Coordinates of C-alpha atoms and ligand atoms in Angstrom, one line a residue:
Chain A
M1 CA 61.1 79.8 84.1
H2 CA 58.5 78.8 81.5
R3 CA 60.2 75.4 81.0
S4 CA 58.8 74.1 84.3
S5 CA 55.2 75.1 83.7
S6 CA 53.9 71.7 82.5
L7 CA 55.4 69.6 85.3
M8 CA 53.6 70.9 88.4
H9 CA 55.6 74.2 88.5
L10 CA 58.8 72.5 89.6
P11 CA 62.1 74.2 88.9
A12 CA 63.7 73.1 85.7
W13 CA 66.7 71.5 87.3
V14 CA 64.5 69.2 89.4
V15 CA 62.6 68.0 86.4
Q16 CA 65.9 67.5 84.5
T17 CA 67.6 65.5 87.2
S18 CA 64.6 63.5 88.2
S19 CA 65.0 61.1 85.2
I20 CA 68.6 60.4 86.3
F21 CA 67.3 59.6 89.8
G22 CA 64.6 57.4 88.2
L23 CA 67.4 55.5 86.4
F24 CA 69.2 54.8 89.7
L25 CA 65.9 53.7 91.2
V26 CA 65.3 51.2 88.4
W27 CA 69.0 50.0 88.7
T28 CA 68.6 49.5 92.5
V29 CA 65.4 47.5 92.1
A30 CA 66.9 45.5 89.2
S31 CA 70.1 44.6 91.1
R32 CA 67.9 43.4 94.0
F33 CA 65.9 41.3 91.6
V34 CA 69.0 39.9 89.9
A35 CA 70.7 39.4 93.2
E36 CA 74.0 38.5 91.6
P37 CA 76.7 41.2 92.1
A38 CA 79.0 39.5 89.6
I39 CA 76.4 40.3 86.9
L40 CA 74.7 43.5 88.0
P41 CA 76.2 45.1 91.1
S42 CA 74.0 47.5 93.2
P43 CA 74.6 51.2 93.0
A44 CA 75.9 51.2 96.5
A45 CA 78.5 48.5 95.6
S46 CA 79.5 50.4 92.5
F47 CA 80.0 53.6 94.4
Q48 CA 82.0 51.7 97.0
A49 CA 84.2 50.3 94.1
M50 CA 84.6 53.9 92.8
A51 CA 85.6 55.1 96.3
D52 CA 88.2 52.2 96.5
L53 CA 89.6 53.1 93.1
I54 CA 89.9 56.7 94.0
A55 CA 91.5 55.8 97.4
R56 CA 94.1 53.7 95.6
G57 CA 94.7 56.5 93.1
T58 CA 93.9 54.3 90.1
L59 CA 90.9 56.2 89.1
T60 CA 92.3 59.7 89.5
S61 CA 95.4 59.0 87.5
A62 CA 93.4 57.2 84.8
V63 CA 91.1 60.2 84.6
Q64 CA 94.0 62.5 84.2
E65 CA 95.6 60.3 81.5
S66 CA 92.4 60.1 79.5
L67 CA 91.5 63.7 79.8
I68 CA 95.1 64.8 78.8
T69 CA 94.9 62.5 75.8
L70 CA 91.5 64.0 74.9
V71 CA 92.6 67.6 75.3
I72 CA 95.9 67.3 73.5
G73 CA 94.5 65.1 70.8
C74 CA 91.6 67.4 70.1
A75 CA 93.9 70.5 70.2
I76 CA 96.1 68.9 67.6
C77 CA 93.0 68.0 65.6
I78 CA 91.6 71.5 65.7
I79 CA 95.0 73.1 64.8
C80 CA 95.3 70.8 61.8
V81 CA 91.7 70.6 60.6
V82 CA 90.3 74.1 61.0
P83 CA 92.8 75.9 58.8
F84 CA 92.6 73.1 56.3
A85 CA 88.8 73.3 56.2
L86 CA 88.8 77.1 55.9
S87 CA 91.1 76.9 53.0
I88 CA 89.3 74.2 51.0
A89 CA 85.9 75.8 51.7
Q90 CA 87.1 79.0 50.0
S91 CA 87.0 77.2 46.7
R92 CA 83.7 75.5 45.9
Q93 CA 85.4 73.4 43.3
L94 CA 88.0 72.1 45.7
A95 CA 85.4 71.4 48.4
M96 CA 83.4 69.5 45.7
I97 CA 86.4 67.4 44.7
L98 CA 87.5 66.6 48.2
Q99 CA 84.2 66.0 49.9
P100 CA 83.4 62.6 48.3
M101 CA 86.9 61.3 49.3
V102 CA 86.5 62.5 52.9
R103 CA 83.1 61.0 53.0
F104 CA 84.4 57.7 51.7
I105 CA 87.2 57.6 54.3
S106 CA 84.7 58.5 57.0
C107 CA 82.7 55.3 56.2
V108 CA 85.4 53.2 57.9
P109 CA 84.7 53.3 61.6
A110 CA 87.6 54.2 63.8
I111 CA 87.4 50.9 65.7
A112 CA 88.1 49.1 62.5
L113 CA 91.3 51.1 62.1
I114 CA 92.7 50.4 65.6
P115 CA 94.4 47.1 64.4
L116 CA 96.2 49.2 61.7
F117 CA 97.2 51.8 64.3
I118 CA 98.5 49.1 66.6
V119 CA 100.7 47.8 63.7
W120 CA 102.0 51.3 63.0
F121 CA 102.4 52.6 66.5
G122 CA 102.5 49.6 68.8
F123 CA 100.4 49.2 72.0
S124 CA 101.1 52.9 72.9
T125 CA 99.2 56.1 73.5
K126 CA 100.3 57.1 70.0
A127 CA 97.8 54.5 68.7
V128 CA 95.2 56.1 70.9
Y129 CA 96.0 59.5 69.6
A130 CA 95.7 58.2 66.0
T131 CA 92.2 56.8 66.8
L132 CA 91.1 60.0 68.4
F133 CA 92.4 62.1 65.5
Y134 CA 90.8 60.0 62.9
T135 CA 87.4 60.0 64.8
S136 CA 87.4 63.8 65.6
A137 CA 88.8 65.2 62.4
I138 CA 85.9 64.2 60.2
P139 CA 83.0 65.7 62.0
L140 CA 85.1 68.8 62.7
L141 CA 86.0 69.1 59.0
F142 CA 82.4 68.8 57.8
S143 CA 81.1 71.2 60.4
V144 CA 83.6 73.9 59.5
I145 CA 83.0 73.5 55.8
T146 CA 79.3 73.7 56.3
G147 CA 79.9 76.8 58.6
V148 CA 81.8 78.5 55.8
Q149 CA 79.3 77.7 53.2
K150 CA 76.5 79.2 55.2
I151 CA 78.3 82.6 55.2
P152 CA 76.6 84.9 52.7
R153 CA 78.9 85.5 49.8
V154 CA 78.4 89.2 50.0
Y155 CA 80.4 89.4 53.2
A156 CA 83.6 88.3 51.4
D157 CA 82.6 90.3 48.3
G158 CA 82.1 93.4 50.5
L159 CA 85.7 93.3 51.8
R160 CA 87.4 92.9 48.5
P161 CA 86.7 96.5 47.4
L162 CA 88.0 97.6 50.7
G163 CA 91.4 96.2 49.7
A164 CA 91.2 92.9 51.5
G165 CA 93.4 90.1 50.2
P166 CA 92.7 86.3 50.6
F167 CA 94.4 86.2 54.1
R168 CA 92.3 89.1 55.4
I169 CA 89.1 87.5 54.1
V170 CA 89.9 84.2 55.9
R171 CA 90.7 86.1 59.1
D172 CA 87.9 88.6 59.1
V173 CA 85.1 86.8 57.3
Y174 CA 85.5 83.0 57.1
L175 CA 87.0 82.4 60.6
P176 CA 84.5 84.5 62.6
G177 CA 81.7 83.7 60.2
A178 CA 82.3 80.0 60.5
M179 CA 82.4 80.3 64.3
P180 CA 79.0 78.6 64.8
G181 CA 80.2 75.7 62.6
I182 CA 83.6 75.5 64.3
E183 CA 81.8 75.5 67.7
V184 CA 79.6 72.6 66.6
G185 CA 82.6 70.9 65.1
I186 CA 84.6 71.2 68.3
R187 CA 81.7 69.9 70.4
L188 CA 81.4 66.9 68.1
A189 CA 85.2 66.4 68.0
L190 CA 85.2 66.3 71.8
S191 CA 82.3 64.0 72.3
Y192 CA 83.3 61.6 69.5
G193 CA 86.9 61.9 70.6
W194 CA 86.0 61.0 74.2
R195 CA 84.4 57.8 73.0
A196 CA 87.5 57.1 70.7
V197 CA 89.9 57.7 73.6
I198 CA 88.0 55.2 75.8
A199 CA 87.6 52.6 73.0
G200 CA 91.2 53.0 72.0
E201 CA 92.5 52.7 75.5
L202 CA 90.3 49.7 76.1
I203 CA 91.6 47.8 73.1
I204 CA 95.2 49.1 73.1
G205 CA 95.5 49.0 76.9
S206 CA 98.1 51.7 77.0
S207 CA 96.7 54.0 79.7
G208 CA 93.7 55.8 81.1
L209 CA 90.1 54.9 81.9
G210 CA 89.9 52.4 79.1
R211 CA 92.8 50.4 80.5
V212 CA 91.1 50.4 84.0
L213 CA 88.0 49.0 82.3
A214 CA 90.0 46.3 80.6
Q215 CA 91.8 45.3 83.8
A216 CA 88.5 45.2 85.7
R217 CA 87.0 43.0 83.1
A218 CA 90.0 40.7 83.2
A219 CA 89.6 40.5 87.0
N220 CA 85.9 40.0 86.7
Q221 CA 85.2 43.2 88.8
V222 CA 81.9 44.2 87.5
D223 CA 81.4 46.8 90.2
Q224 CA 84.6 48.5 89.0
I225 CA 83.4 48.4 85.4
V226 CA 80.2 50.1 86.3
A227 CA 82.1 52.6 88.5
V228 CA 84.4 53.6 85.6
M229 CA 81.4 53.8 83.3
I230 CA 79.8 56.3 85.6
A231 CA 83.0 58.3 85.9
I232 CA 83.3 58.5 82.0
A233 CA 79.7 59.7 81.7
V234 CA 80.0 62.3 84.5
L235 CA 83.3 63.7 83.2
F236 CA 81.9 64.3 79.8
L237 CA 78.7 65.8 81.2
I238 CA 80.9 68.2 83.1
I239 CA 82.9 69.2 80.1
D240 CA 79.9 69.7 78.0
R241 CA 77.8 71.7 80.5
L242 CA 80.5 73.8 82.1
I243 CA 82.7 74.6 79.1
L244 CA 81.0 74.0 75.8
F245 CA 77.4 75.0 76.6
P246 CA 78.2 78.5 77.9
W247 CA 80.5 79.1 74.8
N248 CA 77.6 78.1 72.5
Q249 CA 75.3 80.6 74.2
L250 CA 77.7 83.4 73.7
I251 CA 78.2 82.5 70.0
S252 CA 74.6 82.1 69.2
S253 CA 73.7 85.5 70.7
R254 CA 76.4 87.4 68.8
W255 CA 75.8 85.6 65.5
S256 CA 72.0 85.8 65.6
S257 CA 71.6 88.0 62.6
F258 CA 72.1 85.3 60.0
Chain B
M1 CA 96.8 116.8 45.7
I2 CA 96.6 115.4 42.2
Q3 CA 94.6 117.7 40.0
L4 CA 92.2 115.5 38.1
N5 CA 91.3 116.5 34.6
E6 CA 87.5 116.8 34.8
R7 CA 86.7 115.2 31.5
K8 CA 89.1 112.3 31.9
P9 CA 87.3 108.9 31.5
I10 CA 87.6 106.9 34.7
L11 CA 85.2 104.0 34.1
Q12 CA 84.4 102.6 30.7
A13 CA 82.3 99.8 29.4
I14 CA 83.0 98.6 25.9
N15 CA 80.5 96.3 24.2
L16 CA 79.9 94.6 27.5
R17 CA 77.9 91.4 27.6
H18 CA 77.3 89.3 30.6
E19 CA 75.5 86.0 30.8
Y20 CA 74.6 84.0 33.8
E21 CA 74.3 80.3 33.7
A22 CA 71.7 78.9 36.1
R23 CA 70.8 75.2 36.0
G24 CA 71.7 74.8 32.3
Q25 CA 69.8 78.0 31.3
K26 CA 71.5 81.0 29.9
I27 CA 70.4 84.4 31.0
V28 CA 71.7 87.4 29.2
A29 CA 72.0 90.1 31.9
L30 CA 73.8 92.7 29.9
Q31 CA 74.1 93.2 26.2
D32 CA 75.9 95.8 24.0
V33 CA 76.6 98.0 27.0
N34 CA 78.7 101.0 26.1
L35 CA 79.3 103.6 28.7
T36 CA 81.9 106.2 29.6
I37 CA 82.0 107.8 33.0
N38 CA 84.3 110.7 33.6
A39 CA 86.2 111.4 36.8
G40 CA 84.2 113.4 39.2
D41 CA 80.8 112.5 37.6
F42 CA 77.8 111.6 39.7
V43 CA 76.1 109.1 37.6
T44 CA 72.8 107.5 38.4
V45 CA 71.7 104.2 36.8
V46 CA 68.0 103.5 36.7
G47 CA 66.0 100.7 35.2
P48 CA 63.5 98.1 36.0
S49 CA 64.2 95.2 38.3
G50 CA 66.4 92.5 36.7
C51 CA 67.8 94.8 34.0
G52 CA 71.4 94.1 35.1
K53 CA 72.2 97.1 37.2
S54 CA 73.8 95.1 40.0
T55 CA 75.7 93.0 37.4
L56 CA 77.1 96.1 35.9
A57 CA 78.2 97.5 39.2
K58 CA 79.9 94.2 40.2
I59 CA 81.8 94.2 36.9
F60 CA 83.0 97.7 37.5
A61 CA 83.9 96.7 41.1
G62 CA 86.0 93.8 39.7
L63 CA 83.8 91.2 41.4
G64 CA 82.6 89.7 38.2
T65 CA 84.2 89.3 34.7
P66 CA 82.1 90.0 31.7
T67 CA 81.4 87.2 29.3
S68 CA 82.7 89.4 26.5
G69 CA 83.6 93.1 26.0
E70 CA 85.7 95.1 28.3
A71 CA 85.4 97.1 31.5
L72 CA 88.2 99.7 32.0
Y73 CA 89.3 101.7 35.0
A74 CA 91.4 104.7 34.2
G75 CA 92.1 103.2 30.8
K76 CA 93.2 99.8 32.1
P77 CA 91.2 96.6 32.0
I78 CA 89.6 95.8 35.4
K79 CA 91.1 92.7 36.9
G80 CA 89.7 91.8 40.3
A81 CA 88.6 94.1 43.1
S82 CA 90.6 97.0 44.3
S83 CA 90.4 99.6 47.0
E84 CA 90.2 102.3 44.3
R85 CA 86.7 101.3 43.6
G86 CA 84.5 101.0 46.7
M87 CA 81.1 99.4 46.6
V88 CA 78.0 99.5 48.7
F89 CA 75.9 96.4 48.1
Q90 CA 72.2 96.0 47.6
E91 CA 72.3 93.1 50.1
L92 CA 73.5 93.8 53.6
A93 CA 77.2 93.3 53.5
V94 CA 78.3 94.7 56.9
L95 CA 79.7 92.0 59.2
P96 CA 77.4 90.9 62.0
W97 CA 80.3 90.1 64.4
R98 CA 81.7 93.6 64.2
T99 CA 80.3 96.7 65.9
V100 CA 79.3 99.8 64.1
V101 CA 82.7 101.4 64.5
G102 CA 84.4 98.0 63.8
N103 CA 82.6 97.9 60.5
I104 CA 83.0 101.5 59.5
G105 CA 86.7 101.4 60.3
H106 CA 87.3 98.1 58.5
G107 CA 88.7 99.5 55.3
L108 CA 90.9 101.9 57.2
E109 CA 92.2 99.0 59.3
I110 CA 93.0 97.0 56.1
A111 CA 94.8 100.0 54.7
G112 CA 96.9 100.1 57.9
M113 CA 95.8 103.5 59.2
P114 CA 97.0 104.1 62.8
K115 CA 94.4 103.5 65.5
A116 CA 94.1 107.0 66.8
E117 CA 93.6 108.5 63.3
R118 CA 91.2 105.8 62.4
E119 CA 89.1 106.3 65.4
Q120 CA 88.9 110.0 64.7
R121 CA 87.8 109.4 61.1
V122 CA 85.3 106.8 62.1
A123 CA 83.8 109.2 64.7
E124 CA 83.4 111.9 62.0
L125 CA 81.5 109.4 59.8
V126 CA 79.3 108.2 62.7
R127 CA 78.2 111.8 63.2
L128 CA 77.7 112.3 59.5
I129 CA 75.3 109.3 59.2
G130 CA 73.6 110.2 62.5
L131 CA 74.5 107.1 64.5
E132 CA 76.0 108.7 67.6
G133 CA 75.3 106.5 70.6
F134 CA 75.3 103.3 68.5
E135 CA 79.0 103.0 68.1
K136 CA 79.4 99.9 70.1
K137 CA 76.2 98.2 68.8
Y138 CA 76.2 95.1 66.6
P139 CA 74.3 95.2 63.3
S140 CA 71.7 92.8 64.7
E141 CA 70.8 95.5 67.2
L142 CA 70.2 98.1 64.5
S143 CA 67.3 98.8 62.1
G144 CA 67.7 97.9 58.5
G145 CA 68.2 101.5 57.4
M146 CA 70.8 102.1 60.1
R147 CA 72.7 99.0 58.9
Q148 CA 72.7 100.3 55.4
R149 CA 74.0 103.7 56.6
V150 CA 76.9 101.8 58.2
A151 CA 77.6 100.1 54.9
V152 CA 77.7 103.4 53.1
A153 CA 80.0 104.9 55.8
R154 CA 82.3 101.8 55.6
T155 CA 82.8 102.4 51.9
W156 CA 83.1 106.1 52.2
A157 CA 85.7 105.9 55.0
T158 CA 88.6 105.0 52.7
R159 CA 87.7 107.7 50.2
P160 CA 88.1 105.6 47.1
P161 CA 88.3 107.6 43.8
V162 CA 85.2 105.7 42.6
I163 CA 82.2 104.6 44.7
L164 CA 79.6 102.2 43.3
M165 CA 76.4 102.3 45.2
D166 CA 73.8 99.6 44.5
E167 CA 70.4 100.9 45.8
P168 CA 72.0 101.9 49.1
F169 CA 68.9 103.7 50.4
A170 CA 66.3 101.2 49.5
A171 CA 65.8 100.2 53.2
V172 CA 65.9 103.7 54.6
D173 CA 62.7 105.5 55.4
A174 CA 61.6 108.3 53.0
I175 CA 62.4 111.1 55.4
T176 CA 65.9 109.9 56.4
R177 CA 66.5 109.2 52.7
L178 CA 66.0 112.9 51.8
T179 CA 68.7 113.9 54.3
L180 CA 71.1 111.2 53.2
Q181 CA 70.6 112.1 49.5
E182 CA 71.4 115.8 50.2
E183 CA 74.3 114.8 52.3
L184 CA 75.6 112.5 49.7
I185 CA 75.5 115.2 47.0
R186 CA 77.4 117.6 49.2
L187 CA 80.0 115.0 50.1
A188 CA 80.5 113.8 46.6
R189 CA 80.9 117.4 45.3
T190 CA 83.3 118.5 47.9
T191 CA 85.5 115.4 47.6
K192 CA 85.3 115.2 43.8
Q193 CA 84.8 111.5 44.0
T194 CA 83.2 109.7 41.1
V195 CA 79.9 108.1 42.2
V196 CA 77.9 105.5 40.3
F197 CA 74.6 105.4 42.0
I198 CA 72.1 102.6 41.2
T199 CA 68.5 103.0 42.0
H200 CA 65.1 101.9 40.7
S201 CA 63.5 105.2 41.7
V202 CA 63.4 107.7 38.8
E203 CA 63.0 110.7 41.1
E204 CA 66.0 109.7 43.1
A205 CA 68.0 109.2 39.9
V206 CA 67.1 112.7 38.6
F207 CA 67.6 114.3 42.0
L208 CA 71.1 112.9 42.5
G209 CA 72.7 112.5 39.1
D210 CA 74.6 114.8 36.8
Y211 CA 73.2 112.5 34.2
I212 CA 71.1 109.4 34.2
V213 CA 71.8 106.1 32.5
A214 CA 68.4 104.7 31.7
M215 CA 68.4 100.9 31.2
S216 CA 65.9 98.4 29.7
S217 CA 65.5 94.8 30.7
R218 CA 65.8 91.4 29.1
P219 CA 68.4 91.8 27.8
G220 CA 69.8 94.7 29.8
R221 CA 70.9 97.5 27.6
V222 CA 71.6 101.2 28.0
L223 CA 68.7 103.0 26.4
E224 CA 69.7 106.6 26.7
I225 CA 71.9 108.9 28.7
V226 CA 69.9 111.8 30.0
P227 CA 71.7 114.9 31.2
V228 CA 70.4 116.9 34.2
P229 CA 70.9 120.7 34.4
D230 CA 73.3 121.6 37.1
M231 CA 71.4 122.5 40.2
G232 CA 74.5 123.2 42.3
I233 CA 75.9 121.6 45.3
N234 CA 73.2 122.7 47.7
R235 CA 70.3 121.3 45.7
T236 CA 67.2 120.5 47.8
W237 CA 64.2 118.5 47.0
E238 CA 62.0 121.6 47.4
Q239 CA 64.0 123.4 44.8
M240 CA 64.1 120.5 42.4
I241 CA 60.4 119.7 42.3
R242 CA 59.5 123.3 41.5
D243 CA 61.8 123.3 38.4
P244 CA 59.9 122.6 35.2
R245 CA 63.1 121.3 33.5
I246 CA 63.4 118.7 36.1
E247 CA 59.8 117.7 35.7
A248 CA 60.3 117.1 32.0
I249 CA 63.4 115.0 32.7
V250 CA 61.5 112.9 35.2
S251 CA 58.8 112.1 32.8
R252 CA 61.2 111.4 30.0
V253 CA 63.1 108.9 32.1
F254 CA 59.9 107.3 33.2
E255 CA 58.9 106.8 29.6
L256 CA 62.3 105.3 28.8
V257 CA 62.4 102.8 31.6
R258 CA 58.8 101.8 31.1
G259 CA 59.6 101.1 27.5
R260 CA 57.1 103.6 26.1
A261 CA 59.6 106.0 24.6
V262 CA 60.3 106.2 20.9
A263 CA 63.9 105.1 21.0
P264 CA 66.0 107.7 19.3
S265 CA 68.7 105.3 18.1
T266 CA 67.7 102.1 16.3
E267 CA 64.9 99.6 15.8
R268 CA 63.9 98.6 19.3
Q269 CA 60.4 97.3 18.8
H270 CA 59.5 94.6 21.2
A271 CA 56.7 92.1 21.1
Ligands
ATP301 N1 74.1 84.8 40.3 C1 73.2 84.8 39.3 N2 72.9 83.6 38.7 C2 72.0 83.6 37.7 N3 71.3 84.6 37.2 C3 71.5 85.8 37.8 C4 72.5 85.9 38.9 N4 72.5 87.2 39.3 C5 71.6 87.9 38.5 N5 71.0 87.0 37.6 C6 70.1 87.4 36.6 O1 70.6 88.4 35.8 C7 69.6 89.4 35.6 C8 70.2 90.8 36.1 O2 70.3 90.7 37.5 P1 70.8 92.0 38.3 O3 70.9 91.6 39.7 O4 72.0 92.6 37.7 O5 69.5 93.0 38.1 P2 69.2 94.4 38.8 O6 69.0 95.3 37.7 O7 70.2 94.7 39.8 O8 67.8 94.1 39.5 P3 67.2 94.7 40.9 O9 66.8 96.1 40.6 O10 66.1 93.8 41.2 O11 68.3 94.6 41.9 C9 68.4 89.0 36.2 O12 67.5 88.5 35.2 C10 68.8 87.9 37.1 O13 67.8 86.9 37.1
MG302 MG1 70.3 94.8 41.8

């Protein structure tokens, strides 16, 4: 409870949520001041729009589509990238050769690749998946490689005289040892990936929350745009706090000795 | 059981030389090292810090290749690590994400020993190193000395013919160390394993070894091999310190490693 001590002994969660309430307060005042719902709708109007979108089923199905894209896309990304990263990190030379190339590729922002993905895959979810994969793979790859390189060499050396082969060493040393790195990587993959999914859907217009945003913009429904924005933020907050944060706590307590 | 010929060489170093390259600078860690260790020997290697003791142990373990010269195991050149040569490292090598029993049983698990048998063997070792009650603890919940005991037990568990121990008791308190040393001697003698025990403590080297390999630093060489009279399997510190022969050996080895001895072999005058 030491976190609340400076702010008048309030519980931590009150302090943490107060800034969000502050934001809503500023927004309410600003929308009154602007007095033009087509430019800045009030919070009340936005929540009304959200309720309407939910009632029509648009928002719920869009949320489902976007989340499914995110989860499946990230799962594919993790399945492909983690083993790849673990195997190249084993050899310092290989990592040294490949890293500049990966860094060079990563200089091209995913948004800039969307036109190419549209040419390859059409205006379909496949193009969204490609955008997501491209965006998430790179931070995941680097985090895992960094995670492996932080493992003291003596851990792997210690297993070899016990009869461990390369596969054993990956399974018993690199995989668990790189867990903190993998965890950071998955967190980054999900948060970058979430942005990529929304951006991809927005431009490609295939499905999901991004498409709802694009449609709301086309219909000049600013209250709907804001409603979807809030939904996007809240969803990611829930994923991060409820799933990723507890996992992080578990890993950092177990791995604390190095 | 295979009857080992007592005087059969098991580890050999022939004109070993090892260089490290660090930021363009060459460091000669070992030079002209010739050494023959017979099966069943308990050898201690003593020398000042940086004289290449760990380097020698890693070469014997197969974790490093010498720049030139040869390292042999049972007459054959050593290529890579093998479960026939266990090693306890100077640094802490037990895995932080495995419990005490998970670490101790790791080698047995790799060897594919059935679970029930493995658990029994591990429980025996836990008792031997005095860690009962800590079976399910993780290394971060243990003291430095306890962790090192886990590392020793992990290597001992698979009963490799050769065990290389690189300053395994450095982090153990003086009292526990005495017990562990006596235990180690008993264990090594009853199992007839070959032990190469590295230490920077002259007393420890004399207490444990059948003979002592005294090394000098920069470059690391073998100065002399000093035999120790057989004190039997149940040697104790009390018995050892009262023996005048032992006292003479201790001071001889001290002179050697401090570079004050008149070298019996060749011209080793240093600046
Ligand atoms: N990885 C390395 N890269 C460069 N130089 C090294 C490396 N490892 C050891 N050395 C050098 O080789 C020499 C011998 O090192 P080694 O670790 O074998 O010594 P040691 O006898 O085990 O010392 P200590 O008693 O302090 O453990 C030292 O001078 C050290 O600086
Ligand atoms: Mg050393």
